[in-house]
XYZ file of C-alpha atoms in Angstrom:
689
model
C 154.636 -140.944 -10.540
C 152.688 -142.242 -7.427
C 148.779 -141.874 -7.824
C 147.580 -139.985 -4.645
C 144.138 -139.394 -4.025
C 145.047 -136.384 -1.976
C 146.522 -134.891 -5.114
C 143.398 -135.494 -7.203
C 145.551 -137.433 -9.675
C 143.337 -139.224 -12.490
C 144.291 -142.236 -14.525
C 142.111 -143.142 -17.363
C 142.755 -146.009 -19.841
C 142.201 -145.325 -23.600
C 139.982 -148.175 -24.888
C 140.971 -151.036 -27.011
C 141.928 -149.936 -30.436
C 140.060 -151.166 -33.548
C 142.222 -149.680 -35.963
C 145.425 -151.468 -35.772
C 147.770 -151.435 -38.543
C 150.266 -154.235 -39.645
C 153.004 -153.778 -36.958
C 156.696 -153.266 -38.320
C 159.906 -154.754 -36.639
C 162.505 -151.974 -36.545
C 166.217 -153.051 -36.373
C 168.701 -151.371 -34.264
C 166.400 -150.234 -31.600
C 166.207 -146.491 -32.727
C 164.279 -143.845 -30.986
C 161.646 -143.775 -34.030
C 159.962 -147.119 -35.064
C 159.965 -145.659 -38.672
C 163.828 -144.866 -38.442
C 164.561 -148.744 -39.293
C 168.197 -149.014 -38.200
C 168.770 -145.368 -38.669
C 171.725 -145.248 -36.247
C 173.112 -148.548 -37.586
C 171.926 -148.512 -41.301
C 173.218 -145.443 -43.318
C 170.365 -146.124 -45.883
C 167.715 -145.281 -43.603
C 165.218 -142.800 -45.104
C 164.659 -141.151 -41.791
C 167.111 -140.388 -38.964
C 165.921 -140.667 -35.441
C 165.552 -137.062 -35.099
C 163.662 -136.539 -38.529
C 161.176 -139.383 -37.477
C 160.056 -137.212 -34.566
C 158.089 -135.159 -36.976
C 155.810 -137.928 -38.151
C 152.922 -138.373 -37.781
C 152.223 -134.847 -38.941
C 150.936 -132.339 -36.237
C 147.036 -132.071 -35.774
C 145.495 -129.276 -37.769
C 143.763 -126.417 -36.428
C 140.373 -127.675 -37.576
C 140.817 -130.661 -35.638
C 142.134 -129.016 -32.665
C 139.018 -126.763 -32.589
C 137.024 -130.042 -32.362
C 139.099 -131.222 -29.453
C 138.708 -127.909 -27.720
C 134.839 -128.280 -28.026
C 134.812 -131.719 -26.887
C 136.985 -130.961 -23.622
C 134.728 -127.824 -22.809
C 131.591 -130.257 -23.288
C 133.029 -132.925 -20.934
C 134.522 -130.691 -18.168
C 132.304 -130.513 -15.263
C 132.422 -126.984 -13.490
C 131.540 -128.340 -10.193
C 134.670 -130.332 -9.854
C 136.635 -126.991 -9.508
C 137.274 -125.227 -6.384
C 136.751 -121.742 -7.171
C 138.311 -119.579 -9.998
C 142.026 -120.268 -11.104
C 144.643 -118.330 -8.959
C 147.504 -118.103 -11.851
C 149.593 -115.970 -9.482
C 150.009 -118.611 -6.784
C 152.900 -120.978 -6.281
C 151.954 -124.240 -5.002
C 152.497 -124.342 -1.365
C 154.450 -127.906 -1.806
C 157.023 -125.861 -3.769
C 157.710 -122.946 -1.456
C 161.004 -123.148 0.432
C 161.119 -123.402 4.370
C 161.759 -120.206 6.469
C 165.089 -121.280 8.228
C 164.841 -121.662 11.862
C 167.808 -122.531 14.279
C 171.360 -123.151 12.736
C 172.045 -122.974 9.163
C 174.846 -125.153 7.344
C 176.009 -124.936 3.721
C 175.565 -128.076 1.483
C 179.575 -128.344 1.688
C 179.506 -128.059 5.561
C 176.663 -130.679 5.768
C 178.717 -132.995 3.334
C 181.844 -132.735 5.501
C 180.169 -133.341 8.813
C 177.746 -136.067 7.848
C 179.962 -137.983 5.182
C 183.427 -137.463 6.249
C 183.790 -136.426 9.976
C 183.065 -138.340 13.131
C 180.485 -136.283 15.192
C 181.461 -135.542 18.589
C 179.814 -135.331 21.036
C 177.210 -138.208 20.543
C 174.408 -136.146 21.358
C 171.818 -135.220 18.783
C 172.470 -131.723 19.030
C 170.000 -128.732 17.674
C 168.300 -129.498 14.281
C 169.773 -127.696 11.405
C 168.447 -126.403 8.073
C 170.509 -126.754 4.920
C 171.122 -123.175 3.228
C 167.851 -122.385 1.230
C 167.884 -121.746 -2.483
C 167.758 -118.202 -3.879
C 164.021 -118.438 -4.911
C 162.099 -119.055 -1.663
C 159.046 -118.835 -3.869
C 159.608 -119.715 -7.546
C 158.571 -116.918 -10.185
C 155.298 -116.973 -11.457
C 153.813 -114.717 -14.265
C 150.387 -113.287 -14.706
C 148.956 -111.582 -17.881
C 146.518 -108.560 -17.417
C 144.022 -107.894 -20.127
C 146.233 -104.826 -21.370
C 149.036 -107.166 -21.914
C 151.026 -106.352 -18.955
C 153.035 -109.334 -17.918
C 154.062 -109.545 -14.081
C 156.590 -111.873 -12.998
C 156.613 -112.149 -9.244
C 158.958 -114.014 -6.938
C 160.311 -113.930 -3.246
C 164.005 -114.580 -2.523
C 165.896 -115.579 0.694
C 168.688 -113.073 0.057
C 169.399 -109.559 -1.437
C 169.147 -109.601 -5.238
C 170.495 -106.198 -6.901
C 169.611 -106.888 -10.316
C 167.204 -109.038 -12.229
C 166.683 -109.528 -15.946
C 163.606 -111.314 -17.634
C 164.038 -112.627 -21.075
C 160.849 -113.379 -23.072
C 159.842 -114.755 -26.429
C 158.051 -117.488 -28.069
C 158.388 -121.234 -29.519
C 158.727 -122.135 -33.124
C 155.977 -124.817 -33.715
C 158.032 -126.650 -36.173
C 160.826 -127.450 -33.527
C 160.206 -130.968 -32.297
C 161.976 -130.263 -29.228
C 159.801 -126.966 -28.264
C 162.816 -124.908 -27.307
C 162.514 -121.298 -26.140
C 163.278 -118.735 -28.397
C 163.874 -115.344 -26.255
C 163.562 -112.304 -28.177
C 163.280 -109.358 -25.665
C 164.236 -108.376 -22.087
C 163.005 -106.334 -19.316
C 164.837 -105.191 -16.233
C 162.209 -103.304 -14.768
C 162.710 -104.540 -11.122
C 160.349 -103.539 -8.097
C 159.973 -104.813 -4.701
C 156.068 -104.692 -3.730
C 154.527 -106.392 -0.382
C 157.735 -108.306 0.137
C 157.876 -110.036 -3.354
C 160.232 -109.017 -6.235
C 158.248 -108.003 -9.575
C 159.492 -107.537 -13.018
C 156.847 -105.965 -15.643
C 156.706 -105.970 -19.518
C 154.316 -105.600 -22.176
C 153.511 -108.640 -23.874
C 152.092 -106.918 -26.952
C 155.603 -105.847 -27.911
C 155.749 -109.482 -29.232
C 152.298 -109.346 -31.226
C 153.843 -108.086 -34.386
C 154.130 -109.832 -37.615
C 158.033 -109.759 -37.408
C 158.115 -111.711 -34.377
C 154.766 -114.032 -34.872
C 156.550 -117.524 -35.342
C 153.548 -118.983 -33.380
C 151.039 -117.753 -35.712
C 149.348 -116.048 -32.596
C 147.962 -113.192 -34.631
C 145.821 -115.391 -36.654
C 145.090 -118.222 -34.374
C 144.107 -116.211 -31.383
C 146.334 -118.042 -28.903
C 149.943 -118.437 -27.928
C 152.555 -119.395 -25.609
C 154.828 -116.865 -23.538
C 158.272 -118.417 -23.028
C 160.394 -116.592 -20.282
C 163.414 -116.775 -18.135
C 164.230 -114.914 -14.689
C 168.171 -114.516 -14.260
C 168.908 -113.045 -10.934
C 172.369 -111.768 -9.795
C 173.229 -113.699 -6.642
C 176.179 -111.702 -5.116
C 176.474 -114.211 -2.083
C 177.829 -116.679 -4.709
C 179.190 -114.458 -7.500
C 176.816 -115.726 -10.040
C 173.507 -115.566 -11.567
C 170.690 -118.084 -10.963
C 167.731 -118.644 -13.697
C 164.265 -120.005 -13.620
C 162.457 -120.851 -16.770
C 158.658 -120.627 -17.042
C 155.899 -120.721 -19.819
C 152.400 -119.035 -19.698
C 149.466 -119.544 -22.229
C 147.390 -116.656 -23.390
C 144.789 -115.812 -25.912
C 143.685 -112.541 -27.683
C 140.483 -111.377 -29.070
C 138.977 -110.434 -31.479
C 140.937 -111.721 -34.278
C 143.155 -110.949 -35.752
C 145.182 -109.995 -32.759
C 146.326 -106.209 -32.757
C 147.714 -103.872 -30.221
C 144.293 -103.096 -29.228
C 143.254 -106.804 -28.781
C 142.254 -107.815 -24.933
C 144.534 -110.455 -23.803
C 143.481 -113.348 -21.354
C 145.602 -115.676 -19.405
C 145.073 -119.438 -20.087
C 145.789 -122.396 -18.049
C 149.313 -123.778 -18.900
C 151.121 -127.157 -19.103
C 154.361 -125.931 -17.098
C 155.898 -129.270 -16.734
C 156.209 -131.962 -19.501
C 154.492 -133.648 -21.364
C 156.454 -136.847 -20.526
C 156.210 -140.351 -22.118
C 156.958 -143.259 -20.080
C 156.389 -147.042 -19.499
C 156.027 -147.537 -23.263
C 155.760 -151.139 -24.591
C 154.079 -152.800 -27.479
C 150.593 -151.945 -26.763
C 150.638 -149.090 -24.184
C 152.212 -145.917 -22.803
C 151.723 -143.316 -20.297
C 151.719 -139.557 -20.734
C 152.034 -137.323 -17.720
C 152.288 -133.466 -17.311
C 151.536 -130.644 -14.669
C 149.489 -127.438 -15.092
C 149.767 -124.342 -13.188
C 146.238 -124.489 -11.845
C 143.885 -127.286 -11.517
C 142.691 -128.473 -14.916
C 140.502 -131.063 -16.548
C 142.711 -132.729 -19.374
C 142.462 -134.281 -22.713
C 145.091 -136.139 -24.714
C 144.512 -136.644 -28.332
C 146.476 -139.362 -29.973
C 146.679 -140.494 -33.696
C 148.920 -142.917 -35.625
C 149.845 -142.237 -39.352
C 146.475 -142.620 -41.264
C 144.341 -143.723 -37.983
C 141.625 -141.981 -36.433
C 141.847 -139.621 -33.672
C 141.399 -141.275 -30.146
C 141.161 -139.229 -26.783
C 141.949 -140.063 -23.169
C 140.610 -137.971 -20.529
C 141.699 -137.132 -16.805
C 139.690 -135.514 -13.925
C 140.481 -132.181 -12.309
C 143.890 -131.981 -10.912
C 147.117 -130.100 -11.465
C 149.069 -133.283 -12.257
C 147.798 -135.658 -14.753
C 149.027 -139.179 -15.612
C 147.037 -140.898 -18.679
C 147.568 -144.510 -19.514
C 147.218 -145.074 -23.276
C 146.287 -148.825 -23.961
C 145.328 -150.803 -26.989
C 148.078 -149.397 -29.131
C 149.552 -150.908 -32.315
C 152.878 -152.740 -31.959
C 155.899 -151.054 -33.922
C 153.925 -147.960 -34.472
C 154.523 -144.166 -34.166
C 151.988 -142.064 -32.598
C 151.484 -138.445 -32.141
C 149.841 -137.002 -29.071
C 148.584 -133.591 -27.919
C 147.518 -132.521 -24.347
C 144.660 -129.990 -24.191
C 143.802 -128.464 -20.539
C 140.606 -126.509 -19.242
C 140.593 -124.390 -16.124
C 137.214 -123.780 -14.175
C 136.240 -120.992 -16.303
C 136.350 -123.007 -19.513
C 139.489 -121.583 -20.834
C 141.587 -123.853 -22.846
C 145.153 -124.150 -23.922
C 147.378 -126.601 -25.569
C 150.405 -128.450 -24.338
C 153.440 -129.436 -26.324
C 152.486 -132.043 -29.125
C 155.248 -134.787 -29.645
C 155.577 -138.369 -30.801
C 156.661 -141.882 -29.529
C 157.081 -145.199 -31.025
C 155.491 -148.381 -29.380
C 157.615 -151.598 -29.406
C 157.107 -154.219 -31.831
C 155.133 -157.622 -30.735
C 156.932 -159.560 -28.097
C 157.154 -162.501 -30.409
C 158.950 -160.655 -32.950
C 162.886 -160.645 -33.281
C 163.486 -157.159 -31.841
C 166.917 -155.462 -31.774
C 167.185 -152.998 -29.026
C 169.207 -149.920 -28.339
C 169.198 -148.012 -25.183
C 171.496 -145.451 -23.385
C 172.791 -145.312 -19.797
C 174.168 -142.267 -18.070
C 174.204 -140.862 -14.581
C 175.174 -138.047 -12.270
C 173.946 -134.740 -13.552
C 173.966 -132.694 -10.351
C 175.381 -129.128 -10.654
C 178.719 -128.439 -12.259
C 180.855 -125.218 -11.934
C 180.405 -122.484 -14.495
C 177.465 -120.797 -15.996
C 173.941 -120.372 -14.570
C 172.669 -123.444 -16.906
C 175.497 -125.636 -15.334
C 174.311 -124.755 -11.801
C 170.509 -124.894 -12.904
C 168.823 -125.397 -9.499
C 170.856 -128.496 -8.657
C 171.342 -129.578 -12.109
C 173.930 -129.371 -14.935
C 171.274 -128.520 -17.367
C 173.652 -127.623 -20.199
C 175.692 -130.975 -20.115
C 172.477 -133.187 -19.420
C 170.553 -131.595 -22.303
C 173.492 -132.396 -24.739
C 173.884 -135.868 -23.673
C 170.036 -136.753 -23.856
C 169.875 -135.246 -27.309
C 172.991 -137.155 -28.104
C 171.357 -140.356 -27.113
C 168.209 -139.669 -29.040
C 170.284 -138.865 -32.108
C 172.055 -142.040 -31.752
C 168.545 -143.862 -31.937
C 168.316 -144.994 -28.129
C 164.750 -146.132 -27.440
C 164.995 -145.202 -23.782
C 167.700 -143.949 -21.130
C 168.345 -145.285 -17.861
C 169.621 -142.713 -15.499
C 171.650 -144.319 -12.801
C 171.174 -141.618 -9.872
C 172.415 -138.340 -8.712
C 170.164 -136.309 -10.758
C 170.172 -133.251 -8.491
C 172.341 -131.767 -5.767
C 169.808 -132.792 -3.137
C 170.834 -133.328 0.746
C 167.853 -131.008 1.467
C 165.948 -130.587 4.771
C 162.743 -129.236 3.356
C 160.764 -131.167 0.784
C 159.912 -127.948 -1.025
C 163.508 -127.562 -2.168
C 163.767 -131.220 -3.250
C 160.596 -130.680 -5.389
C 162.105 -127.761 -7.036
C 165.126 -129.489 -7.765
C 163.304 -132.587 -9.451
C 161.071 -130.275 -11.353
C 164.388 -128.296 -12.672
C 165.839 -131.827 -13.823
C 162.515 -132.567 -15.433
C 162.707 -129.132 -17.179
C 165.937 -130.007 -18.591
C 165.083 -133.466 -19.862
C 161.456 -132.602 -21.102
C 162.746 -131.599 -24.873
C 163.711 -135.380 -25.208
C 161.525 -136.937 -22.698
C 158.386 -136.114 -24.532
C 159.525 -138.700 -27.073
C 162.043 -140.843 -25.360
C 161.315 -142.649 -22.198
C 163.619 -142.046 -19.329
C 163.937 -144.705 -16.377
C 165.301 -142.802 -13.472
C 166.962 -144.514 -10.382
C 167.933 -142.950 -7.030
C 171.454 -141.884 -6.050
C 172.912 -140.749 -2.828
C 172.187 -137.036 -3.774
C 168.419 -138.045 -4.035
C 168.371 -137.083 -0.158
C 165.617 -135.394 2.081
C 167.023 -135.585 5.430
C 166.833 -134.608 9.070
C 170.271 -132.955 10.092
C 171.670 -132.068 13.514
C 174.810 -129.781 13.965
C 177.302 -132.228 14.987
C 176.808 -134.044 11.667
C 174.265 -136.661 12.376
C 171.821 -137.132 9.300
C 169.028 -139.542 8.398
C 166.467 -139.773 5.694
C 163.298 -138.104 6.514
C 160.116 -140.248 6.770
C 157.363 -137.796 7.787
C 155.630 -135.994 6.603
C 157.117 -137.390 3.354
C 160.339 -139.273 2.499
C 162.690 -139.024 -0.745
C 161.674 -142.195 -1.818
C 158.018 -140.967 -1.891
C 158.980 -137.567 -3.525
C 160.831 -139.626 -6.251
C 157.701 -141.825 -6.966
C 155.590 -138.543 -6.943
C 157.761 -137.102 -9.742
C 158.825 -139.738 -12.086
C 156.828 -142.418 -13.946
C 158.563 -145.724 -13.605
C 157.188 -149.320 -13.222
C 155.784 -150.113 -10.031
C 156.607 -153.843 -9.655
C 158.934 -153.425 -6.864
C 158.734 -154.983 -3.341
C 156.584 -153.780 -0.435
C 158.196 -151.851 2.276
C 158.049 -152.721 5.980
C 155.349 -150.628 7.909
C 156.746 -147.366 8.816
C 159.662 -147.543 6.309
C 159.895 -145.298 2.949
C 158.259 -146.988 0.027
C 160.321 -148.857 -2.733
C 157.536 -148.039 -5.350
C 159.140 -146.667 -8.610
C 162.583 -146.460 -7.141
C 162.931 -150.264 -7.216
C 161.562 -151.914 -10.206
C 162.339 -153.961 -13.333
C 161.082 -154.151 -17.195
C 161.593 -156.065 -20.229
C 162.876 -154.495 -23.460
C 162.646 -156.955 -26.202
C 165.118 -159.852 -25.401
C 166.731 -157.910 -22.584
C 165.429 -157.586 -18.935
C 166.487 -154.698 -16.720
C 166.372 -154.322 -13.071
C 166.751 -151.246 -10.990
C 167.746 -151.519 -7.099
C 168.219 -148.647 -4.657
C 171.656 -148.661 -2.820
C 170.770 -145.121 -1.185
C 167.566 -146.401 0.305
C 166.675 -144.706 3.553
C 169.926 -143.444 3.888
C 171.744 -142.665 7.424
C 175.144 -141.269 8.073
C 177.612 -142.941 10.088
C 175.897 -146.404 9.957
C 178.602 -147.941 11.803
C 178.176 -145.860 14.973
C 175.740 -147.319 17.515
C 175.504 -143.965 19.403
C 173.825 -142.416 16.208
C 170.700 -140.820 17.561
C 168.772 -142.296 14.802
C 170.398 -145.642 14.923
C 167.149 -147.369 15.113
C 166.298 -145.899 11.581
C 167.805 -146.122 7.979
C 170.968 -147.823 6.573
C 174.323 -147.013 5.029
C 175.119 -145.659 1.648
C 175.652 -148.531 -0.567
C 173.808 -151.052 1.435
C 171.433 -153.365 -0.508
C 168.791 -154.501 2.354
C 167.367 -158.016 2.592
C 163.905 -157.050 0.891
C 165.589 -155.654 -2.072
C 168.006 -158.595 -2.410
C 165.138 -161.245 -2.311
C 163.094 -159.314 -4.795
C 165.997 -159.064 -7.225
C 166.684 -162.728 -6.946
C 163.125 -163.592 -7.630
C 162.880 -161.025 -10.323
C 166.081 -162.282 -12.199
C 165.120 -165.871 -11.988
C 161.500 -164.952 -13.341
C 163.080 -163.117 -16.344
C 165.269 -166.194 -17.150
C 161.955 -168.387 -17.117
C 160.291 -166.040 -19.549
C 163.345 -166.526 -21.954
C 164.951 -163.147 -21.500
C 168.379 -163.650 -22.912
C 170.217 -160.370 -21.637
C 169.886 -159.362 -17.953
C 171.339 -156.000 -16.917
C 170.976 -154.435 -13.379
C 171.320 -150.778 -12.332
C 172.158 -149.139 -9.072
C 173.998 -145.820 -7.986
C 176.818 -146.997 -5.597
C 179.721 -148.969 -7.346
C 180.781 -152.296 -5.708
C 184.390 -151.571 -7.134
C 184.924 -147.740 -7.327
C 187.656 -146.458 -9.335
C 188.036 -142.773 -9.036
C 186.209 -140.284 -6.450
C 184.379 -142.683 -4.197
C 186.789 -145.448 -2.958
C 185.892 -144.082 0.601
C 182.239 -145.104 0.187
C 180.204 -146.760 -2.480
C 179.850 -150.457 -1.490
C 183.669 -150.655 -0.706
C 184.447 -147.996 2.013
C 188.013 -148.786 1.652
C 187.309 -152.075 3.232
C 186.681 -150.718 6.510
C 183.248 -152.108 7.220
C 183.375 -156.125 6.614
C 179.733 -156.303 6.706
C 179.305 -153.863 3.770
C 181.974 -155.621 1.792
C 180.314 -158.975 2.530
C 176.901 -157.615 1.242
C 178.733 -156.338 -1.839
C 180.086 -159.847 -2.561
C 176.603 -161.415 -1.971
C 174.866 -158.854 -4.520
C 177.548 -159.939 -7.104
C 177.023 -163.544 -6.576
C 173.385 -162.948 -7.143
C 174.310 -161.193 -10.421
C 176.602 -163.889 -11.448
C 174.312 -166.822 -10.537
C 171.636 -165.503 -12.933
C 173.820 -164.772 -15.791
C 173.704 -160.835 -15.605
C 175.947 -159.374 -18.477
C 176.729 -156.191 -16.873
C 175.957 -154.113 -13.703
C 175.745 -150.432 -14.268
C 176.581 -147.764 -11.487
C 177.078 -144.040 -11.052
C 178.444 -142.149 -8.171
C 181.825 -141.595 -9.767
C 181.941 -138.577 -12.367
C 183.904 -140.601 -14.982
C 183.585 -143.627 -17.063
C 185.159 -147.235 -16.135
C 184.771 -150.688 -17.217
C 186.016 -153.272 -14.588
C 185.920 -157.009 -14.843
C 184.587 -158.693 -11.803
C 185.789 -162.162 -11.363
C 186.033 -164.931 -8.860
C 189.450 -163.462 -7.683
C 187.550 -160.397 -6.421
C 184.289 -162.068 -5.129
C 184.736 -165.486 -3.393
C 182.173 -167.948 -4.990
C 181.545 -165.930 -8.193
C 180.369 -168.458 -10.822
C 181.127 -166.591 -13.665
C 182.572 -163.020 -14.489
C 180.767 -159.870 -15.397
C 181.372 -156.428 -16.326
C 180.852 -153.390 -13.870
C 180.371 -150.393 -15.777
C 180.452 -146.927 -13.922
C 178.954 -144.154 -16.097
C 178.839 -140.925 -14.238
C 179.550 -138.365 -16.787
C 176.290 -136.390 -17.030
C 177.703 -133.067 -15.786
C 178.758 -133.353 -12.131
C 182.389 -132.051 -11.440
C 184.977 -134.690 -12.571
C 187.287 -137.388 -10.687
C 190.481 -138.867 -11.774
C 191.323 -142.355 -11.480
C 192.244 -144.060 -8.299
C 195.344 -146.330 -9.183
C 195.845 -147.937 -5.984
C 192.751 -150.015 -5.547
C 193.069 -153.810 -5.279
C 191.394 -154.192 -8.451
C 193.370 -151.798 -10.368
C 194.770 -154.505 -12.838
C 191.056 -155.544 -13.810
C 190.106 -151.952 -14.817
C 189.662 -152.242 -18.729
C 188.892 -148.783 -19.372
C 188.690 -145.281 -17.783
C 187.961 -141.898 -19.170
C 186.985 -138.590 -17.414
C 185.128 -137.220 -20.265
C 181.378 -136.413 -20.128
C 179.628 -139.154 -21.818
C 176.797 -141.699 -21.947
C 176.795 -145.521 -22.823
C 174.908 -147.033 -25.703
C 173.735 -150.730 -25.277
C 172.948 -152.808 -28.504
C 171.096 -156.034 -28.485
C 170.501 -158.028 -31.577
C 169.787 -161.551 -31.086
C 172.378 -163.377 -29.050
C 174.834 -160.451 -29.497
C 175.026 -157.540 -26.838
C 177.578 -154.747 -27.424
C 178.340 -151.363 -25.890
C 179.763 -148.124 -27.090
C 180.588 -145.352 -24.855
C 180.208 -141.932 -26.620
C 181.544 -138.624 -25.509
C 179.518 -135.419 -25.137
C 181.113 -134.212 -28.412
C 180.623 -137.393 -30.258
C 183.756 -139.576 -30.036
C 183.720 -143.192 -29.403
C 185.550 -143.451 -25.963
C 185.259 -147.331 -25.749
C 183.707 -150.244 -27.417
C 183.187 -153.888 -26.214
C 181.182 -156.991 -26.473
C 178.961 -157.435 -23.284
C 179.353 -161.126 -23.570
C 183.026 -161.362 -23.715
C 184.006 -161.105 -20.106
C 186.244 -164.122 -19.816
């Protein structure tokens, strides 16, 4: 997430720890430090999922102390007026279409397949807006009436709002919906649905202990019938509240509280630090409490903002921590975020075994509302993320095409990125995810003949990507006037491994071969790795080798040697553009020269493993594996059997899946796991000869 003064983001370091415990060295790289070898050793006392429950949750007495500490530290003068719980941030509002409109399919065909004629720019066009022009927001009145309000871009004949709670013991904080309201009305141009929250405040429904604790979290889902597409669209939300006096009864007065509406997420975890980020529905002061087993409680604080990113430093290597966000609004009202756990890495000088997952391409599938969840296949993505965590992955690298994208308005892109984050947050609170950009992460300027180019002003897709995700910020500097590389080109070490992410969809432009493109002075073609990134990658890989990193991996969305679904583009383009093929070959020579074991791609919605050797790339010093892992929910593709390298394809499978990488000493192995748990492929990453 890119820190921005205009957004008021605050980053506070947690002071050096003086209560370090002896570090442990987990083997097999499970998601939990205490689950030593859990996915690899059947005798482990804790599975990776069971380990998420340790250390134990904070007790109510300690939480009360934290509440008082946050109230005492929050400066009311830092807030700009009382909180407006019913207002959607302007940055999430969709545009009001002006001029011609095109469907995403029409845009795709004109910009990616057809040749625009005439060559004139033509009028600017808008990609059809999403159903929810303004996202649903909930307000809670003192008498318990909940009003869910939203605006739409087309007629909606029926709406259901399901609502319920969370089970506190659930480490994934999944919504348990218990009731439904269909009381739809249209008021002042907005759609509203109302229901009485007090219907949940009964002993038989009180799984969250709201009646005795005096505060709770309402989980709700809007499901709207969209007849123009013959389907339903859904939006999920949560709203915190309190009741008084205690114990809560039907006569108690309710009050809405500030709410953590997105996250928390844990990222950039190493042996002594981690970053926690989350968003709230109104500007808040924030505190994150942190504790290891048997250790004292420590606090990190953030200034007033609706986006919080807190760096926790001075942590103990090889240790599992529990954390809890608390937030306060300008009236001093406080609520709790979700409590979760994460594990730090062992000390760098220890012999650390590593397990991580790789997957990509979770944009919308076909089927239910959850398979078309605001640009994301939430159903499949959620299953695969949980599967990776269950298998003991310490982290996941997601190699692009998170969302449908190709939008002409930043509000729509933000909405889709937030939907992807909602889909992953059950797991991402405990397992870091490193995101890469794909071709569908596109905010564009579009003209009716089919010309398109990545937007730069007032913002770019690359800037939005860095705004939403927390990745390493050690990439190259961008030229003046170009989009940033920050947090979309980066690298990091993981035990004896080094992982580098480059962006083959940076500053995308359609029809890059056309000199008459009206934006020919901007952007570059899909699949291109520019000089800046290539120079950075060479230096980065060389430095990793110099540090003694034994296993090198590179990740980028567009495949060098596509095998099914994107033979017409990627880095190949059916061989029609010699400069693209030459750049691909140069890229692979860089990988080979530095001994990269494998390059991972997405783009094609299947799995394939291809041996890249000197017969395919002139001057390649040593062969390497190309792994395409695009099975996270986007519509499937079959194998292309007529490509020049067909005989070098060692494996192909169209099932939804993720790839697990295991590193232990000099050994590096891979296993490909289907959505339903079968092993699709298994191979040694060192055996490419």
